[in-house]
mmCIF file of C-alpha atoms in Angstrom:
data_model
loop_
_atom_site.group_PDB
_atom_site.id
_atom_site.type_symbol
_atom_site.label_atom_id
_atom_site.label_comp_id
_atom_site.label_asym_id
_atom_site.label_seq_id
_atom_site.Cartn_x
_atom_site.Cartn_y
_atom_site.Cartn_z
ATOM 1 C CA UNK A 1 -4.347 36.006 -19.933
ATOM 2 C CA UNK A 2 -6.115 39.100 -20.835
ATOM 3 C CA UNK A 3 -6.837 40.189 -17.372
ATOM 4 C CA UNK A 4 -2.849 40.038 -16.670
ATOM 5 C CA UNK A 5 -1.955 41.805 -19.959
ATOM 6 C CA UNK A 6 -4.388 44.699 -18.828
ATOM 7 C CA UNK A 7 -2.906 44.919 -15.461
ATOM 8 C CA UNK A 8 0.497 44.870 -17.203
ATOM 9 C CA UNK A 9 -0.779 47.756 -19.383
ATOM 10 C CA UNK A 10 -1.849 49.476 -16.298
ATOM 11 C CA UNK A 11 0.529 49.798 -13.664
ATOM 12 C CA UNK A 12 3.481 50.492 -15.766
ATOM 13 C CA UNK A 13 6.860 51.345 -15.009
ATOM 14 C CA UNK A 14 5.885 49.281 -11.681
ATOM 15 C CA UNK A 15 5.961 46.413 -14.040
ATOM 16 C CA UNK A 16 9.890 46.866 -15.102
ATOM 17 C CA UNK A 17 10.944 48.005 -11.647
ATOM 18 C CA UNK A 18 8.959 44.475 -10.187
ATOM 19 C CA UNK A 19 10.533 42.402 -13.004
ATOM 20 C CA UNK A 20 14.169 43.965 -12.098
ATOM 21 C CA UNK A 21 13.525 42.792 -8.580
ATOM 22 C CA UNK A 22 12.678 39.620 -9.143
ATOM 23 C CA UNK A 23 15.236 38.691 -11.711
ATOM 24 C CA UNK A 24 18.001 40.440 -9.035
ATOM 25 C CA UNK A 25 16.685 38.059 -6.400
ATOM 26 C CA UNK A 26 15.887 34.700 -8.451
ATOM 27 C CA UNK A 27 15.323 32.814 -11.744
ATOM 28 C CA UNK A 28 11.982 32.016 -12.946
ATOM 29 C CA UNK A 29 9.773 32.112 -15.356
ATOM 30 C CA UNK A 30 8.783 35.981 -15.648
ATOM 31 C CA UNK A 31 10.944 37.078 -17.827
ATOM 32 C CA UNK A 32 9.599 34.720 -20.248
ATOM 33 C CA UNK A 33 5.935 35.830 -19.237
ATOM 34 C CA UNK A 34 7.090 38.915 -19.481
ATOM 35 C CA UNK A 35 8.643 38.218 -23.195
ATOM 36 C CA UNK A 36 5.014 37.078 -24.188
ATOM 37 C CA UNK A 37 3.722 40.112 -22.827
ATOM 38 C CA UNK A 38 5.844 42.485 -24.791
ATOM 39 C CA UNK A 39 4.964 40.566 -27.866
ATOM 40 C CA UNK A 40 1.181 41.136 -27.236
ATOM 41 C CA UNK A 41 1.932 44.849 -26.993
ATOM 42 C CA UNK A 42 1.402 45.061 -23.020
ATOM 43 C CA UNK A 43 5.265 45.827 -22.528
ATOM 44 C CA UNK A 44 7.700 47.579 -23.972
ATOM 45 C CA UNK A 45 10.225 44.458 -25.214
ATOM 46 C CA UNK A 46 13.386 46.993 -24.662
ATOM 47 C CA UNK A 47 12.313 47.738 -21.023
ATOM 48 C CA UNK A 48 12.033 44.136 -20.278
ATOM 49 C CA UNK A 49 15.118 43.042 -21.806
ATOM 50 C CA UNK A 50 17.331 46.240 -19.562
ATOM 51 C CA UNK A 51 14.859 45.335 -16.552
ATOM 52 C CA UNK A 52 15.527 41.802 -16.951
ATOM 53 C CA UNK A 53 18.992 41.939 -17.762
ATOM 54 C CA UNK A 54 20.275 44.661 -14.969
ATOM 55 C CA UNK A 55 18.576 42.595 -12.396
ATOM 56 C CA UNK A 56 20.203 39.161 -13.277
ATOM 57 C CA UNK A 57 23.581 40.883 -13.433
ATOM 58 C CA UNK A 58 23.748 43.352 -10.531
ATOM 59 C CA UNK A 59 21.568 40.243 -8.648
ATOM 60 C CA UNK A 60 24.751 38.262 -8.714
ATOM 61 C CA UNK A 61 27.087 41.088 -8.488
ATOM 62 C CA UNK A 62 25.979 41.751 -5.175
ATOM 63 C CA UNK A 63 26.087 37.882 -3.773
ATOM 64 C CA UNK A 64 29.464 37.876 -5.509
ATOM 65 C CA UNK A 65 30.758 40.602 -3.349
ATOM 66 C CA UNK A 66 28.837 39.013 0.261
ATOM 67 C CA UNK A 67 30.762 35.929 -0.477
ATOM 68 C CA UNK A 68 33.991 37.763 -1.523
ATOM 69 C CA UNK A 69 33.653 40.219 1.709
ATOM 70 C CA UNK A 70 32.252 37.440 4.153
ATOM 71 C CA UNK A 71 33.679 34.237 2.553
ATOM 72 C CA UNK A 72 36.693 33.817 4.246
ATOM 73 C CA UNK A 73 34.582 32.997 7.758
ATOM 74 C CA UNK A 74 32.578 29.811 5.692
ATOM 75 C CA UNK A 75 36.008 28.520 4.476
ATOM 76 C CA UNK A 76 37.267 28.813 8.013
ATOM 77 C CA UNK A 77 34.659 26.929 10.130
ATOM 78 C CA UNK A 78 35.868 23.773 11.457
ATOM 79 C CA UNK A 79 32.453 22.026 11.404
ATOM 80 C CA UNK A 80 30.164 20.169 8.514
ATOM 81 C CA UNK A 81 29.436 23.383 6.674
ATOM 82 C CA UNK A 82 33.125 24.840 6.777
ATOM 83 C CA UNK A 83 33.915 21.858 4.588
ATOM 84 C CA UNK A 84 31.114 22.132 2.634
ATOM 85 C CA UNK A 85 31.911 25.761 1.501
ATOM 86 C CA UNK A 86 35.637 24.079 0.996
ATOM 87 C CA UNK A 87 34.255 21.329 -1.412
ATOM 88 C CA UNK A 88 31.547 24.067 -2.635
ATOM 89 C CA UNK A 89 34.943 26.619 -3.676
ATOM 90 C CA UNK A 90 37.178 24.160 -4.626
ATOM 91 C CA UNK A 91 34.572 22.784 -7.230
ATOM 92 C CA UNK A 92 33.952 26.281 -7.954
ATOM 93 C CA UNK A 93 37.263 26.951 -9.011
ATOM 94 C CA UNK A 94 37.969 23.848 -11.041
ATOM 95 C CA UNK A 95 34.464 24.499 -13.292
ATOM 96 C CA UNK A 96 33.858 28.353 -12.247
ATOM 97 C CA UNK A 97 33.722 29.860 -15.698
ATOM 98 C CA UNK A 98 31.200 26.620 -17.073
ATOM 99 C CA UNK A 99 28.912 26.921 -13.800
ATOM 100 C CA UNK A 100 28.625 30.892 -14.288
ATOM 101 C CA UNK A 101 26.615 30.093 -17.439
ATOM 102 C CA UNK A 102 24.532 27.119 -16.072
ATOM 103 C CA UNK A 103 23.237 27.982 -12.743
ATOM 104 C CA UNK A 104 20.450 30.445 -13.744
ATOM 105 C CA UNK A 105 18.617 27.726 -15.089
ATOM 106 C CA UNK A 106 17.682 25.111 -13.099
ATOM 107 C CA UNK A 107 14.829 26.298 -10.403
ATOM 108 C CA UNK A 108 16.345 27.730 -6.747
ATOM 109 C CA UNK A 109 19.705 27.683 -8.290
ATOM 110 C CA UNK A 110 19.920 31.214 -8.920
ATOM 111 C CA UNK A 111 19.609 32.672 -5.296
ATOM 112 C CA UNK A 112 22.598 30.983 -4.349
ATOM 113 C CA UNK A 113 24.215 30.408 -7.603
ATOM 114 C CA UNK A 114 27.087 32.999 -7.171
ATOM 115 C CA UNK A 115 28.198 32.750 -3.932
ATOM 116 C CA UNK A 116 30.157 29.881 -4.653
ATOM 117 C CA UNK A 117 32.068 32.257 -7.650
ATOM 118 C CA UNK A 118 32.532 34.611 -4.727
ATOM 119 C CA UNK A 119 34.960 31.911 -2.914
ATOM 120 C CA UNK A 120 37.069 31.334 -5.784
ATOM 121 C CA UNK A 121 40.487 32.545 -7.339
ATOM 122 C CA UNK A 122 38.234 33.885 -9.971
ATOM 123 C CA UNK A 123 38.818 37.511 -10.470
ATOM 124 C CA UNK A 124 35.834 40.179 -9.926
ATOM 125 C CA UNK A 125 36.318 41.464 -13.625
ATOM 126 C CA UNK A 126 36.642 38.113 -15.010
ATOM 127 C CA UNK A 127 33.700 37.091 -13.300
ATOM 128 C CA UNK A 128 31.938 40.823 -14.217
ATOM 129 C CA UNK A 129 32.308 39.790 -17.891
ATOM 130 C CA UNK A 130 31.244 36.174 -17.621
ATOM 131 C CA UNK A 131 28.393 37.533 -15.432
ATOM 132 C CA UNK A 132 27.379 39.602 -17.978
ATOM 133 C CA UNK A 133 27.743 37.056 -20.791
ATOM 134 C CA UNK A 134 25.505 34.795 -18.891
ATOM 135 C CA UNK A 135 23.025 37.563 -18.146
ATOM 136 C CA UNK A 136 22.750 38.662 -21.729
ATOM 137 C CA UNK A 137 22.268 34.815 -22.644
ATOM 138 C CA UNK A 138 19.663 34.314 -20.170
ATOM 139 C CA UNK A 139 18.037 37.119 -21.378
ATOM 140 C CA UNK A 140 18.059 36.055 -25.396
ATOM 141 C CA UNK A 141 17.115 32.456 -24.152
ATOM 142 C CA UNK A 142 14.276 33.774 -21.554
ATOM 143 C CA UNK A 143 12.318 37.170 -23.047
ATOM 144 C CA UNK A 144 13.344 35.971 -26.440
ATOM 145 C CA UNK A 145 11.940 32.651 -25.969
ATOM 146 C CA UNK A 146 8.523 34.299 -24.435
ATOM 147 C CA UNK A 147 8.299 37.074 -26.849
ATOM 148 C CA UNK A 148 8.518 34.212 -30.071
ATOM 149 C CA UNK A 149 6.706 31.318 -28.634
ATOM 150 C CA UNK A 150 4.829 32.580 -26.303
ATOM 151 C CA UNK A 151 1.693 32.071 -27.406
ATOM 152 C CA UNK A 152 2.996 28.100 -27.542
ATOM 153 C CA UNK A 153 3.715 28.488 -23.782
ATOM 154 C CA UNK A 154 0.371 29.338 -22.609
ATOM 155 C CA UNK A 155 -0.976 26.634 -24.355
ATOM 156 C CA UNK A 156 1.725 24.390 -22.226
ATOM 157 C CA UNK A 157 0.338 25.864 -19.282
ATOM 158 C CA UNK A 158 2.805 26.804 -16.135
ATOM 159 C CA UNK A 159 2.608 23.627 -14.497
ATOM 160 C CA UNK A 160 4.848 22.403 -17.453
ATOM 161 C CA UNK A 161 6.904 24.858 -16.934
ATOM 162 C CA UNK A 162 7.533 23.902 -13.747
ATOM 163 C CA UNK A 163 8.127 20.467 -14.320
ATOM 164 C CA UNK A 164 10.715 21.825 -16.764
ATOM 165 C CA UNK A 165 12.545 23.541 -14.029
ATOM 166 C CA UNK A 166 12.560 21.001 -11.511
ATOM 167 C CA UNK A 167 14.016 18.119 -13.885
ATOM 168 C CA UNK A 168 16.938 20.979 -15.147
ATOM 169 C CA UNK A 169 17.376 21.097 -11.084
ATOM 170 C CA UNK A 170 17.654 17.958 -11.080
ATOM 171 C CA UNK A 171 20.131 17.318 -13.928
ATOM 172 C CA UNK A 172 22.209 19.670 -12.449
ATOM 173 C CA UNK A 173 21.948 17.839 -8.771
ATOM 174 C CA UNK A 174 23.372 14.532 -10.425
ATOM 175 C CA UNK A 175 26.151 16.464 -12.317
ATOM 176 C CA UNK A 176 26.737 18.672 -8.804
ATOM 177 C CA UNK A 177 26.750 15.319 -7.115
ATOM 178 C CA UNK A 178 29.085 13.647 -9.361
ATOM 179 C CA UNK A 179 31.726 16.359 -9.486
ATOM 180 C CA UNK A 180 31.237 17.014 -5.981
ATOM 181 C CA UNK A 181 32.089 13.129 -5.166
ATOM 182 C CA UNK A 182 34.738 12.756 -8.220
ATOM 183 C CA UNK A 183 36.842 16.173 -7.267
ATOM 184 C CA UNK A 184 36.862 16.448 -3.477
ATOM 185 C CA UNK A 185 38.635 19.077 -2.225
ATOM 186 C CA UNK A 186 42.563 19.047 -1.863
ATOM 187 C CA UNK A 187 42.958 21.999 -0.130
ATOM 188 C CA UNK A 188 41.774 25.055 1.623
ATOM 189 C CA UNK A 189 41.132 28.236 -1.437
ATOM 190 C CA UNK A 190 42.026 31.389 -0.341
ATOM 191 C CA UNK A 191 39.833 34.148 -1.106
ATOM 192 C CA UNK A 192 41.382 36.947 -3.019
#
């Protein structure tokens, strides 16, 4: 771990600008590496928190818009994944402000997690407030979890880490599935 922390030490505002990427683009475990890191002195823990923070919320602001400016043509497909973008929205809309909060979590969620939002009734300020909410949580739960226990997580090792991740995926797969088979959809959702 000293290697990394050195390179972290060295390369700089490279660091942030990599970590603002990557938590724009997906969820992961970084930010919590990159809570540790701060803690060992190797980052600054206010850069990390805005890198990690603007990148998880303007991340999903932007795949909220793509689905908001190119949803309509999903809903509107008469084939297999036309109804699955209806099922997708109308879940959406029934559990929108609940699934803004979870899907960061669970691994490969995140990439995709707010186009669904973007189908929805859901407003673009309501959701730019919940966004936010769930940004700023993610960030408390994630950096502030690395920068107190880190030193307990590298003891874990990553591979538990990852295990962690894929059974949250999965919890959420057997809730998805359940909704998903409990609530079909009962009619098209317009886009707003």
């Amino acid at each position: 771990m000293e290697g990394v922390l050195a390179l972290l030490e060295q390369y700089g505002l490279f660091v942030y600008l990599l970590l603002f990427g990557y938590c724009a683009l997906k969820s992961g475990w970084l930010p919590l590496f990159a809570g540790y890191a701060a803690q060992t002195g190797a980052l600054d823990i206010k850069l990390v928190i805005l890198a990690t923070f603007m990148g998880g919320y303007i991340g999903d602001e932007i795949r909220f818009a793509l689905a908001r400016a190119y949803g309509t043509s999903w809903l509107e497909k008469p084939n297999k994944i036309g109804q699955l973008f209806k099922t997708a929205s109308a879940l959406a809309n029934r559990y929108g402000m609940a699934y803004i909060f979870l899907y960061r979590y669970p691994k490969g969620m995140r990439t995709i997690g707010a186009l669904p939002v973007g189908l929805t009734n859901i407003s673009w300020p309501l959701f730019s407030t919940l966004n936010a909410c769930s940004a700023a949580l993610w960030v408390i739960i994630l950096v502030g979890g690395g920068y107190t226990f880190g030193a307990t997580f590298e003891s874990i090792g990553v591979e538990s880490l990852t295990a962690l991740s894929i059974l949250l995926l999965g919890i959420f797969l057997v809730i998805l599935y359940r909704l998903w088979t409990k609530h079909p959809p009962t009619k098209t959702t317009t886009v707003k």
